C-alpha positions as a Markdown table, in Angstrom:
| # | Residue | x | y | z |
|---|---|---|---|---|
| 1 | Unk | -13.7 | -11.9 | -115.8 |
| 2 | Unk | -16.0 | -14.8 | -115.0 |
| 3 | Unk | -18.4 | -15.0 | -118.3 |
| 4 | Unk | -21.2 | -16.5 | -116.4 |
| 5 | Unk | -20.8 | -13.5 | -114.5 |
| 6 | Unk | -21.0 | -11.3 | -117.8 |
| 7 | Unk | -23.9 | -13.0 | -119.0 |
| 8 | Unk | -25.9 | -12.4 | -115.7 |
| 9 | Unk | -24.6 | -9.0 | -116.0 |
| 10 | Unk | -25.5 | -8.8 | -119.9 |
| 11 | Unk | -29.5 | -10.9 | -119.6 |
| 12 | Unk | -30.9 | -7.6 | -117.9 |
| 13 | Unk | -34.4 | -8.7 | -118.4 |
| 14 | Unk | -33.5 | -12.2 | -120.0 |
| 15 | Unk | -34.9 | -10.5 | -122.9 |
| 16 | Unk | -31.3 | -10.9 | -125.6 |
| 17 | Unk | -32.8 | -10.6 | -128.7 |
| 18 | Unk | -31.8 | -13.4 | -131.5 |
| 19 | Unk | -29.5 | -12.8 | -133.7 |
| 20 | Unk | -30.3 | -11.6 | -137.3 |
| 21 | Unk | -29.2 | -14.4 | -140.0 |
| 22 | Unk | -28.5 | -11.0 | -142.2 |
| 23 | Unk | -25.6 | -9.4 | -139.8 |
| 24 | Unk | -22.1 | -10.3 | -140.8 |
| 25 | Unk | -19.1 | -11.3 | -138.3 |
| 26 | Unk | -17.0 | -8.4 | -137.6 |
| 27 | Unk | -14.6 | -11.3 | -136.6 |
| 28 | Unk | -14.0 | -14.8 | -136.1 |
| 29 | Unk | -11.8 | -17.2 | -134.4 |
| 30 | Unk | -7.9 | -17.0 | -136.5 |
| 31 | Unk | -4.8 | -19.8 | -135.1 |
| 32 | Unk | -3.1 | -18.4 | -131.8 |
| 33 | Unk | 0.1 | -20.8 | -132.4 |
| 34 | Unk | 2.1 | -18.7 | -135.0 |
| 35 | Unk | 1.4 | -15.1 | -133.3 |
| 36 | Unk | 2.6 | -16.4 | -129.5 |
| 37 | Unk | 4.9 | -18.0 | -130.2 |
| 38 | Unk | 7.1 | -15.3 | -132.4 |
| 39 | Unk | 5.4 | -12.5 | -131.0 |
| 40 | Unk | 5.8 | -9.1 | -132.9 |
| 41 | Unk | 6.1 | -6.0 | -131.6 |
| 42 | Unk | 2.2 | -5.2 | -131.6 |
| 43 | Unk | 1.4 | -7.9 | -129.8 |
| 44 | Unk | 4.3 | -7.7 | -127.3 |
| 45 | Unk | 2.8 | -4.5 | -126.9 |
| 46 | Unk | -0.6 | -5.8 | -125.8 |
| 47 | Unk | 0.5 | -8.2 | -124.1 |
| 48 | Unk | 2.7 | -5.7 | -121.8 |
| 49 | Unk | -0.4 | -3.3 | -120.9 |
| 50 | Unk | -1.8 | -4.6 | -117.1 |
| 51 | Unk | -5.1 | -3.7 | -117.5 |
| 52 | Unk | -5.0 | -6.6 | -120.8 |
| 53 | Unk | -6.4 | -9.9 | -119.0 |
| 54 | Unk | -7.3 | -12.2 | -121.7 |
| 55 | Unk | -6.1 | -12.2 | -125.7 |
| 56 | Unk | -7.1 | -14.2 | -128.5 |
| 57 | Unk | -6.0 | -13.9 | -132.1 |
| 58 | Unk | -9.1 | -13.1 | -134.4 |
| 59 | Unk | -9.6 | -12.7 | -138.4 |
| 60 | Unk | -11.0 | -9.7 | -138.9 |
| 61 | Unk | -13.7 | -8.3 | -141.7 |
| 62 | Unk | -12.6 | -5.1 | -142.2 |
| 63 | Unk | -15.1 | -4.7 | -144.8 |
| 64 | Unk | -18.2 | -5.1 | -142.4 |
| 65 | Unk | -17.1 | -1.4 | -140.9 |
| 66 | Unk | -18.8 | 0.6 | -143.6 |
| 67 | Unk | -22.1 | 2.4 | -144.2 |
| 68 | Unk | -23.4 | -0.6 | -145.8 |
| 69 | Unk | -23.7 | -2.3 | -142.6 |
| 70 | Unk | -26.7 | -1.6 | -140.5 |
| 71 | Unk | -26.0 | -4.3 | -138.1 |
| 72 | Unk | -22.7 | -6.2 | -137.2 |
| 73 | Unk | -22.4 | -9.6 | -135.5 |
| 74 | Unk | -20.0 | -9.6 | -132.4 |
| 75 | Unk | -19.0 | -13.3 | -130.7 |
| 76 | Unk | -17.0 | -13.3 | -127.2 |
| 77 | Unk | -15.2 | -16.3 | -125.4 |
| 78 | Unk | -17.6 | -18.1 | -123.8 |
| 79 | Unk | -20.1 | -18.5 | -126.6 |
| 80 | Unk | -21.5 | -15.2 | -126.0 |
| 81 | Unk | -23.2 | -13.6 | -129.5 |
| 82 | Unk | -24.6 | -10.2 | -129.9 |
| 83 | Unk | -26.1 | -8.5 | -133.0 |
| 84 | Unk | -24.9 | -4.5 | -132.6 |
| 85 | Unk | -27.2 | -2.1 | -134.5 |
| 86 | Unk | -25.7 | 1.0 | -136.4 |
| 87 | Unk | -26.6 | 4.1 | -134.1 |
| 88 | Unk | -24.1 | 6.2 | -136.3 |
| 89 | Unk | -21.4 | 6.4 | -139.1 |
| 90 | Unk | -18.9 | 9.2 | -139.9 |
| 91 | Unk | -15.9 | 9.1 | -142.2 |
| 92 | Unk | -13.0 | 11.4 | -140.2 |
| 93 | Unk | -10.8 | 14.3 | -142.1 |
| 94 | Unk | -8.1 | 11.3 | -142.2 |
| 95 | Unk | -10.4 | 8.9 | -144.1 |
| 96 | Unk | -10.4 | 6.4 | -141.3 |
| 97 | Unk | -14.3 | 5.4 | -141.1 |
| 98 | Unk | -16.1 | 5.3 | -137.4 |
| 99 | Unk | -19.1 | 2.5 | -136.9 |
| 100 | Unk | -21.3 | 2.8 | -133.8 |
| 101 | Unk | -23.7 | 0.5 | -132.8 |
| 102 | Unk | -26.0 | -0.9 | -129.7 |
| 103 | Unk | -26.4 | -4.1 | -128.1 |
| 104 | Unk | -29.9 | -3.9 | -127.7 |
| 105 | Unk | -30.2 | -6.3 | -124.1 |
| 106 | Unk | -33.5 | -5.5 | -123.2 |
| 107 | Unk | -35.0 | -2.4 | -120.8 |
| 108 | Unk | -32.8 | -0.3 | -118.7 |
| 109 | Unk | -32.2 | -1.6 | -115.0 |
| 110 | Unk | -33.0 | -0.2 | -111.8 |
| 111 | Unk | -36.4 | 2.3 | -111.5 |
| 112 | Unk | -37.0 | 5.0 | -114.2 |
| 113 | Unk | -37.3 | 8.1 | -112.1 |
| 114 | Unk | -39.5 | 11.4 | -113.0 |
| 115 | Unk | -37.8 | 13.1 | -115.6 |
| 116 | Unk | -34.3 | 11.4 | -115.3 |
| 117 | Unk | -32.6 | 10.3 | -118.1 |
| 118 | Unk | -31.3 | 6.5 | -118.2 |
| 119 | Unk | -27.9 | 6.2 | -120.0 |
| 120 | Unk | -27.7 | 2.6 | -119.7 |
| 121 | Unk | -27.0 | 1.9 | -123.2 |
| 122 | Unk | -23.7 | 3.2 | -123.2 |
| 123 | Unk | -22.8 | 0.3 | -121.0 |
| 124 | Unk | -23.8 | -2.0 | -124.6 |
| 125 | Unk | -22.0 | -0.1 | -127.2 |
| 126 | Unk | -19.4 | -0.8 | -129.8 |
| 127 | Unk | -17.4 | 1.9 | -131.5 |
| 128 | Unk | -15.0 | 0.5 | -134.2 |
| 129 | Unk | -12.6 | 2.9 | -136.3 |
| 130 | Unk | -11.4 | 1.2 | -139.9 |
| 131 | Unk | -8.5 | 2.0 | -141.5 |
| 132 | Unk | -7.3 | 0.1 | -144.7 |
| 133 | Unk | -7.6 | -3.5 | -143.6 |
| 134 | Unk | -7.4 | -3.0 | -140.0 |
| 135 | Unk | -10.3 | -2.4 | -137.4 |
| 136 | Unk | -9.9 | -1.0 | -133.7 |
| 137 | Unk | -12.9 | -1.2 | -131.8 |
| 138 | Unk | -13.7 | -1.0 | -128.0 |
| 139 | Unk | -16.8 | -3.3 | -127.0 |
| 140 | Unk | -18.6 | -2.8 | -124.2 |
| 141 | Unk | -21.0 | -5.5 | -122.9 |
| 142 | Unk | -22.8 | -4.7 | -119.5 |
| 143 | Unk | -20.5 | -2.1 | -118.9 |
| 144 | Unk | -17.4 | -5.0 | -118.8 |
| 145 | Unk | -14.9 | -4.4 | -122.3 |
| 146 | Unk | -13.2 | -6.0 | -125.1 |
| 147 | Unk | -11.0 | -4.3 | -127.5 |
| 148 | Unk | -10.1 | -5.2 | -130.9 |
| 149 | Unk | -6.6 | -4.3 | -131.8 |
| 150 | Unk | -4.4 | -5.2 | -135.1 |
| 151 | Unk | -1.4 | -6.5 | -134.7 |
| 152 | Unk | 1.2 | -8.0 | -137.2 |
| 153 | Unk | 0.7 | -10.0 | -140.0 |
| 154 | Unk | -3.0 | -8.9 | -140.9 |
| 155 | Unk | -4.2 | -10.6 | -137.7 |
| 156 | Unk | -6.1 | -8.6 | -134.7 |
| 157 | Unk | -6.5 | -8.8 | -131.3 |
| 158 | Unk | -9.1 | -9.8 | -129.0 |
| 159 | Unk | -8.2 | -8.3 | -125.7 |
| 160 | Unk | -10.4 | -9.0 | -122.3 |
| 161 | Unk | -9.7 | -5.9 | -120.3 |
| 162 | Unk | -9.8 | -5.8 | -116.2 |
| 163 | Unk | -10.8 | -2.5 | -116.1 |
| 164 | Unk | -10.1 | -2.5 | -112.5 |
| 165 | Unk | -6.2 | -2.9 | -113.3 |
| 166 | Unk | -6.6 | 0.6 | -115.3 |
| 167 | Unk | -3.8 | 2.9 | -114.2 |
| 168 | Unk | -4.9 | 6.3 | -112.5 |
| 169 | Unk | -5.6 | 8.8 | -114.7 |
| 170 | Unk | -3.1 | 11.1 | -112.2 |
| 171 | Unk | -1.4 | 9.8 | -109.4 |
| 172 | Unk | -2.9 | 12.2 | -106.4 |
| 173 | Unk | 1.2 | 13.8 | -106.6 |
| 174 | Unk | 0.5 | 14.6 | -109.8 |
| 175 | Unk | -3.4 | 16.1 | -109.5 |
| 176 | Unk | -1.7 | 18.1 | -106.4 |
| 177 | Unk | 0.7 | 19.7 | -109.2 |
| 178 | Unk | -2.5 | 20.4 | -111.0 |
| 179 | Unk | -4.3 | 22.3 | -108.4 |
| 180 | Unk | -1.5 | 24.1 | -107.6 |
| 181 | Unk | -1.2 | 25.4 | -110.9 |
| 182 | Unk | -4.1 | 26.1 | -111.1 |
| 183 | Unk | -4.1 | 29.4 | -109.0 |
| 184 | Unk | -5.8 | 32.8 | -109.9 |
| 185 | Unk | -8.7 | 34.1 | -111.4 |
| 186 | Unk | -11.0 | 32.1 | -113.9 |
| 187 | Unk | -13.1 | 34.4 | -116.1 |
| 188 | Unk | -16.1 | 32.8 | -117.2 |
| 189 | Unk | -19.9 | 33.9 | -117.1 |
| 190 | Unk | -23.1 | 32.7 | -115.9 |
| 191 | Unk | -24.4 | 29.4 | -116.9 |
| 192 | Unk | -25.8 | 30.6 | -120.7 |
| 193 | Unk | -28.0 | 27.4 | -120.7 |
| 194 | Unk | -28.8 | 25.5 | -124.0 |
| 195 | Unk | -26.7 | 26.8 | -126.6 |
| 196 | Unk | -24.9 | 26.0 | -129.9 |
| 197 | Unk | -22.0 | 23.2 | -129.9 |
| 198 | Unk | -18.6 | 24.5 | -128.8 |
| 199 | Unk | -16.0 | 22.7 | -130.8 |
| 200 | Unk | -12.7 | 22.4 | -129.3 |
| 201 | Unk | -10.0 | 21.9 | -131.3 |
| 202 | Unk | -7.1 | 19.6 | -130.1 |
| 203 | Unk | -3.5 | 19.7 | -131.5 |
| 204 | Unk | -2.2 | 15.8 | -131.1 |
| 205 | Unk | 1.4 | 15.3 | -130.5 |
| 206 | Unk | 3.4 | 12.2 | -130.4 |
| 207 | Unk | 6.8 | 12.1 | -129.5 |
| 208 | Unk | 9.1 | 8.9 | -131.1 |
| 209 | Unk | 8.5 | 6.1 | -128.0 |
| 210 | Unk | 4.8 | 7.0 | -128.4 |
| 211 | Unk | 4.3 | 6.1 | -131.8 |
| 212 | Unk | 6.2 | 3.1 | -131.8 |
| 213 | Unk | 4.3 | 2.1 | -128.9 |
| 214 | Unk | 1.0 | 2.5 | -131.2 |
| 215 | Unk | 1.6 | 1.6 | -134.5 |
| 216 | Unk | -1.2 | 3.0 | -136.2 |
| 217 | Unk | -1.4 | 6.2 | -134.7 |
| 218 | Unk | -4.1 | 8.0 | -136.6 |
| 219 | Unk | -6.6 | 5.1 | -136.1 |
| 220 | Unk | -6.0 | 5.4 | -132.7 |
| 221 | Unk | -6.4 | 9.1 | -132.6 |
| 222 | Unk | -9.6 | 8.8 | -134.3 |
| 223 | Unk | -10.9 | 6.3 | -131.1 |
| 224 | Unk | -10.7 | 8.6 | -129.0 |
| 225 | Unk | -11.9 | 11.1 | -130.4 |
| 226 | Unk | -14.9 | 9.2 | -131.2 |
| 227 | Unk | -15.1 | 7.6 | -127.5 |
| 228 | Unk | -14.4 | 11.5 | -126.2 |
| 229 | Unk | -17.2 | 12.8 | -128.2 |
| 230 | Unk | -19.8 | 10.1 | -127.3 |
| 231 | Unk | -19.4 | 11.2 | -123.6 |
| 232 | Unk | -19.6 | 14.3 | -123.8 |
| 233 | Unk | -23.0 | 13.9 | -126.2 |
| 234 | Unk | -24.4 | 11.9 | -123.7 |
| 235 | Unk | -24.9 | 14.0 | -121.4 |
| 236 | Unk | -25.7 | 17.3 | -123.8 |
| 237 | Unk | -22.7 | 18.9 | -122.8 |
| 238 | Unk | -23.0 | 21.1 | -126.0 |
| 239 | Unk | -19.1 | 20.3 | -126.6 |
| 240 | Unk | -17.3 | 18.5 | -129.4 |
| 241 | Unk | -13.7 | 18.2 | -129.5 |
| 242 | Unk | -12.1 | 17.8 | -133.4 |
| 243 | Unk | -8.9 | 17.2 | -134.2 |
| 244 | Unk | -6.6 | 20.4 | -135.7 |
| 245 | Unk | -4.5 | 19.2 | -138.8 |
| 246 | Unk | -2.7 | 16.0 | -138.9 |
| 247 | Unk | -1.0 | 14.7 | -136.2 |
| 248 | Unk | 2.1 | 16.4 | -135.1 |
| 249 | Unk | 5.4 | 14.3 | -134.8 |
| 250 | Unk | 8.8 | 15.6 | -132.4 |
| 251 | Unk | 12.2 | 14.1 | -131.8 |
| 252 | Unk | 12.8 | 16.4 | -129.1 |
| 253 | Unk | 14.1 | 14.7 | -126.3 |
| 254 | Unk | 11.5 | 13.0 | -123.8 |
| 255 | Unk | 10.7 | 11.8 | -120.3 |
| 256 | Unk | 8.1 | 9.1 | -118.5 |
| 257 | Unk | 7.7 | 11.8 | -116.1 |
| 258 | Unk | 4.9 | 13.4 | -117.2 |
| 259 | Unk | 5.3 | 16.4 | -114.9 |
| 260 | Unk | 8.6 | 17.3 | -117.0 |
| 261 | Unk | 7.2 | 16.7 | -119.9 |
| 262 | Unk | 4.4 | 19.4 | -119.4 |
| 263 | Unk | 7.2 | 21.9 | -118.1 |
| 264 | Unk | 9.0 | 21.5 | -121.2 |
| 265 | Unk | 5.7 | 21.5 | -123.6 |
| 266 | Unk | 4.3 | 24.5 | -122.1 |
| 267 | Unk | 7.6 | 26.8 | -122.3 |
| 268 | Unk | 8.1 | 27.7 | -125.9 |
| 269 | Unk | 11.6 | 28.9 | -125.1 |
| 270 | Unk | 13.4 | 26.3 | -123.7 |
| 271 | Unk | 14.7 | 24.3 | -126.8 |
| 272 | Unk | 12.5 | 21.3 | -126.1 |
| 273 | Unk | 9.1 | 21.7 | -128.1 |
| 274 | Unk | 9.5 | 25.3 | -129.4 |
| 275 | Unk | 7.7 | 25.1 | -132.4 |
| 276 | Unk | 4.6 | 23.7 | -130.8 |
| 277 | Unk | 3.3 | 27.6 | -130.5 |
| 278 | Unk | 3.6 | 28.1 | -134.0 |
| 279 | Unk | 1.8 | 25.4 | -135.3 |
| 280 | Unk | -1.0 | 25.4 | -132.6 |
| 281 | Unk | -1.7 | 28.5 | -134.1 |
| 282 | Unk | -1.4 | 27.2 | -137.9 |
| 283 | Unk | -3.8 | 25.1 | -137.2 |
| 284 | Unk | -5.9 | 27.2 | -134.5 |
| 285 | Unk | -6.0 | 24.0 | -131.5 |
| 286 | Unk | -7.5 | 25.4 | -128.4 |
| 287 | Unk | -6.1 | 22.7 | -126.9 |
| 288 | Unk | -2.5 | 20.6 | -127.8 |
| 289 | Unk | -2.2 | 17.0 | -126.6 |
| 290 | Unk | 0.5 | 15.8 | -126.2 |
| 291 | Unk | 1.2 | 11.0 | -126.3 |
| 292 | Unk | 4.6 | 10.7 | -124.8 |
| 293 | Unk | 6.4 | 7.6 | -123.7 |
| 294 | Unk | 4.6 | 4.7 | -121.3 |
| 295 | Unk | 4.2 | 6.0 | -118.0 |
| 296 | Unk | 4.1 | 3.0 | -115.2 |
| 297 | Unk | 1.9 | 4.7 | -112.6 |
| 298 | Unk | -0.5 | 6.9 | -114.2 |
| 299 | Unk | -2.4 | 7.5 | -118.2 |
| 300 | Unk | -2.5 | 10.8 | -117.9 |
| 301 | Unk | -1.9 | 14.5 | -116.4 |
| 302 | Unk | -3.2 | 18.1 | -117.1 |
| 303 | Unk | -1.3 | 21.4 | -117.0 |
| 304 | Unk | -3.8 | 22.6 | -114.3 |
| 305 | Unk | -7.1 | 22.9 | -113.8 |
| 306 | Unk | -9.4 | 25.6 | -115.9 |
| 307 | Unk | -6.0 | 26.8 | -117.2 |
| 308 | Unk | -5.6 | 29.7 | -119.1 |
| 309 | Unk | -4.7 | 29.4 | -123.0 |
| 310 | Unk | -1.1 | 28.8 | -122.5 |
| 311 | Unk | -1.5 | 25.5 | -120.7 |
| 312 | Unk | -3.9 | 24.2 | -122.4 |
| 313 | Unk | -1.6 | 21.3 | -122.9 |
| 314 | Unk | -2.5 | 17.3 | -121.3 |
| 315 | Unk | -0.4 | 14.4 | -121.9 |
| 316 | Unk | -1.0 | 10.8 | -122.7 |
| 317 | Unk | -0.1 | 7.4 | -121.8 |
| 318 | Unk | 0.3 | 5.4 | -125.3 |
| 319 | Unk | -1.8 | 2.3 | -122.7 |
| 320 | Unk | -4.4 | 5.3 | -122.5 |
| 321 | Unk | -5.5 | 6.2 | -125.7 |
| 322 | Unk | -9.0 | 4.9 | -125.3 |
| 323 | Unk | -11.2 | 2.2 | -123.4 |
| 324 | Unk | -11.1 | 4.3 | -120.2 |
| 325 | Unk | -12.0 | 7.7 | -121.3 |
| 326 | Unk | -8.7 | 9.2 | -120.2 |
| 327 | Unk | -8.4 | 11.5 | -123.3 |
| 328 | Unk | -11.3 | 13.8 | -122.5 |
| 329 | Unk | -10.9 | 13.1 | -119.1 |
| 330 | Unk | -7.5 | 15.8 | -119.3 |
| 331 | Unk | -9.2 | 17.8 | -121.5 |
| 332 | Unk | -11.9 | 18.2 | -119.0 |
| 333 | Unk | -9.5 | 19.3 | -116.3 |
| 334 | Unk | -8.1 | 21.9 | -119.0 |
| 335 | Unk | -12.3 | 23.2 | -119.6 |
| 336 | Unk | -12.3 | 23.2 | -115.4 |
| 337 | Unk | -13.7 | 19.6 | -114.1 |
| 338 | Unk | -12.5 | 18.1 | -111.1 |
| 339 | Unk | -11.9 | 15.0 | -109.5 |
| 340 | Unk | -14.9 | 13.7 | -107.6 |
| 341 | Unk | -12.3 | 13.9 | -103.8 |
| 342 | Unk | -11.3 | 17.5 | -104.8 |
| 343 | Unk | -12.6 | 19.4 | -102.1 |
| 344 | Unk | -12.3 | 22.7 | -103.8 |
| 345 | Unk | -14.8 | 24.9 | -104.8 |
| 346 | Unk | -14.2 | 27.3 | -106.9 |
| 347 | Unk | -14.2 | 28.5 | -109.5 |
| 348 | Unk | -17.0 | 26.0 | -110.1 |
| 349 | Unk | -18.6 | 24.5 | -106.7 |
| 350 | Unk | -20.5 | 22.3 | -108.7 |
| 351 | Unk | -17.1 | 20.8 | -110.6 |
| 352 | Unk | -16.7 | 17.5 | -109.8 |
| 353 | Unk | -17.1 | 14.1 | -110.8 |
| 354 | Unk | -19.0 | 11.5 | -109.0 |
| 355 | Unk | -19.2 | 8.0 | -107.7 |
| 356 | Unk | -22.5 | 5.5 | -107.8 |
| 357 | Unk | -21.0 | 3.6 | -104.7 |
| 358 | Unk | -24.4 | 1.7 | -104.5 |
| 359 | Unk | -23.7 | 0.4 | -108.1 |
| 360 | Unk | -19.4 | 0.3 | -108.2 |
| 361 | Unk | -19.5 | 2.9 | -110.7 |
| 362 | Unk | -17.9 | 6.5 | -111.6 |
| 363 | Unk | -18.5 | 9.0 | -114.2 |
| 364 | Unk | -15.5 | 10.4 | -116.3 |
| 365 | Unk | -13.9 | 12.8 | -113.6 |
| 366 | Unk | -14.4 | 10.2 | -110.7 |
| 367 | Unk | -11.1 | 8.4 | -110.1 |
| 368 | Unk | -9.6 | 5.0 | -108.8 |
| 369 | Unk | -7.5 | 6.5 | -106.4 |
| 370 | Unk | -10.2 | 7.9 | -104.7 |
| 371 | Unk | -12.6 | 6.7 | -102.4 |
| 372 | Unk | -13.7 | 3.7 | -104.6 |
| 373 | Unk | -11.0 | 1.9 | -106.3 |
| 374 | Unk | -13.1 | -0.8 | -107.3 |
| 375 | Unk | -15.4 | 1.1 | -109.5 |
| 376 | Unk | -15.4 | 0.9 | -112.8 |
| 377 | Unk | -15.8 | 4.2 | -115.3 |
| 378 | Unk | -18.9 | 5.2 | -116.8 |
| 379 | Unk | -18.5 | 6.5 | -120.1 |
| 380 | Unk | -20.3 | 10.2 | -119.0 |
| 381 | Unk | -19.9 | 13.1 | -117.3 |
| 382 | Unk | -21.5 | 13.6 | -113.9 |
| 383 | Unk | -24.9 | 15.4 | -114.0 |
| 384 | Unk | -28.2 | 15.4 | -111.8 |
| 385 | Unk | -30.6 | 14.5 | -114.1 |
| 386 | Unk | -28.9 | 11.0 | -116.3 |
| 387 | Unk | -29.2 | 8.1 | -114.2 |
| 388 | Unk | -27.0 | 4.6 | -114.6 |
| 389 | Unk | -29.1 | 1.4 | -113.7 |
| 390 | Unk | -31.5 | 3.8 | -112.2 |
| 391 | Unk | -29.3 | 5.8 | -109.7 |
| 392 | Unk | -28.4 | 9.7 | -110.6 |
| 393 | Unk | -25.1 | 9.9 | -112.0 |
| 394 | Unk | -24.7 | 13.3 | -110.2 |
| 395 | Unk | -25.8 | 16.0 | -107.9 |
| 396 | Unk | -27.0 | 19.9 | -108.4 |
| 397 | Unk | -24.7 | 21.4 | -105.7 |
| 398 | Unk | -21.4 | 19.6 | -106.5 |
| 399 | Unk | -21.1 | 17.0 | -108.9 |
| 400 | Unk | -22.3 | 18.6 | -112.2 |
| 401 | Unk | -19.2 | 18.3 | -114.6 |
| 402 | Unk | -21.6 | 18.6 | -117.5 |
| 403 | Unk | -22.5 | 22.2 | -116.6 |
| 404 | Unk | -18.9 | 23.1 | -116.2 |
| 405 | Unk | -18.7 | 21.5 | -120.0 |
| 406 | Unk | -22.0 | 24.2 | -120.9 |
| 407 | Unk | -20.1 | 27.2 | -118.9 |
| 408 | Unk | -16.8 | 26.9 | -119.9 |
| 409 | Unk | -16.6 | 25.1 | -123.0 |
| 410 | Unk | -17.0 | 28.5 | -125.2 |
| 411 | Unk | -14.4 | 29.7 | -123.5 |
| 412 | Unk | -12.2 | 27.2 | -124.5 |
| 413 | Unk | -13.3 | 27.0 | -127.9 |
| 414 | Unk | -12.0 | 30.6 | -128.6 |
| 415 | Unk | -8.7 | 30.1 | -127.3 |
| 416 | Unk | -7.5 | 30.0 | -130.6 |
């Protein structure tokens, strides 16, 4: 990433406000010497994920992430300084504590058009997740993204991210598996139209290579969900998604290929992951997913397409977790979205995700191994009347993923 390039992306209006002497660091600059050159695993980790460009070695301030703080102070290479202003705080069922705040960069670009809805604040948006004395946190500045990771030795992370190196979320083998299974009838019913939130509950799963991958697996958990949730909020999708118990740990026998993997997750008589029924119900998880080992060509793949309750299982690239929306991107395949190239129509014709070509963008179903592989994710779901630097981020007749969210997420949510 060229930062003069960020900046000219970031001065929408040249109208930054200056920082507030009364916001604290969330981090400053810590020695890079000790951490490179005797790596740990954490950082080895990072360092191993393709879509990681740049890293630094911060000190971080866990105790800025609380309710206390109404405003946190981010700095970026570059001499790039932000204040971010609360927006929201929530403390999860696992204790970890969630911070969101706004860069507030001035007005929203491109034309505000009759009774379209600009979203272009989640392109300035920092969500941060706490847990003991380490902070994860994805930052988003002009739509370009920095992640805060911990790694060993109390010391964290600062990761530039090329978000055009992110793997695809299936490979098009893979999202041909899923259209194939998903064959048959879909019951749902008419639109209902504004409604009360469906919550979806989601059984996560790591297998062994996962979680070593990780480390803290609950904080990361807790990202997504977060990141997942702010997607589908932005849009009024009237759907939550909320973790089902604690995270569910196998020793069963695994594979990179996630195309096996589902196979074996989704036959509860095979030996493999037999228990998984039983506890999905214990817990009552519409939908189980699944983090298995690093896959090198793709973050993530569905059981199918608006499957039925018994394969309403995803799996997850550790790489994945968050920063590209990947998470609810599978579970959206699982409610009945579609890729924004997926010619098919039913059973929503509307189902699809969709790509701002004028702009380089895509919402959360659009992929880049589609028609635009240099567009970067926006973090919502396609829709008619939401607009990203003053383009639509969708259309009425086809690319409308938020009303397949509205139709089918009750169905969903009443799996279990």
């Amino acid at each position: 990433m060229e930062y003069l390039k960020l900046l000219t992306v970031v001065g929408i209006s040249l109208a930054v406000p200056p920082l507030s002497l009364a916001a604290p660091d969330l981090f400053s600059p810590a020695n890079n010497r000790g951490h490179f050159d005797q790596p740990g695993e954490l950082l080895r980790n990072v360092a191993a994920d393709p879509a990681n460009e740049r890293i630094e070695i911060v000190a971080v301030d866990p105790s800025t992430v609380s309710s206390r703080s109404e405003a946190l102070r981010v700095s970026l290479p570059g001499g790039l300084a932000f204040d971010v202003r609360r927006t929201e705080f929530a403390t999860m069922e696992s204790g970890n504590q969630v911070w969101t705040g706004r860069i507030e960069v001035g007005s929203s670009r491109g034309p505000v058009l009759q009774r379209l809805i600009p979203l272009d604040h989640l392109d300035n948006q920092v969500i941060a997740v706490r847990s003991g004395d380490t902070v994860l946190a994805n930052i988003r500045v002009g739509g370009e993204l920095f992640r805060l990771v911990p790694i060993e030795r109390g010391a964290h992370a600062l990761v530039e991210v090329d978000q055009s190196k992110f793997l695809p979320d299936e490979t098009e083998k893979a999202y041909e598996e899923m259209v194939m299974a998903s064959g048959g009838k879909v019951d749902f019913g008419p639109d209902p139209g504004p409604k009360a939130i469906s919550t979806i509950r989601v059984l996560v799963a790591f297998g062994p290579a996962s979680a070593a991958a990780i480390g803290n697996e609950q904080q990361a958990v807790d990202l997504a969900f977060a990141e997942a949730n702010n997607a589908l909020a932005a849009t009024n999708t009237d759907a939550r998604l909320q973790q089902a118990g604690t995270i569910q740990f196998y020793n069963q026998s695994e594979s990179s290929n996630y195309s096996t993997m589902l196979a074996r997750l989704t036959n509860l008589s095979d030996g493999f992951y037999d228990a998984i029924g039983s506890q999905r119900n214990s817990v009552a998880a519409d939908l189980v997913a699944y983090f298995a080992p690093v896959s090198a060509g793709l973050c993530g793949q569905a059981a199918g397409i608006a499957t039925p309750s018994a394969n309403a299982y995803f799996v997850m690239n550790p790489q994945c977790v968050s920063g590209n929306w990947t998470f609810v991107h599978e579970a959206g395949h699982v409610v009945g979205a579609r890729h924004d190239n997926d010619p098919t129509v039913t059973p929503f014709a509307y189902g699809h995700g969709f790509v701002m070509t004028s702009i380089s963008r895509r919402t959360v179903m659009a992929v880049n191994n589609g028609p635009c592989a240099a567009c970067t994710r926006f973090g919502a779901f396609s829709a008619p009347n939401y607009t990203v630097s003053g383009v639509p981020i969708g259309t009425a007749n086809f690319n409308d993923n938020t009303r397949v969210w509205r139709t089918r997420g009750p169905t969903v949510a009443a799996f279990r």
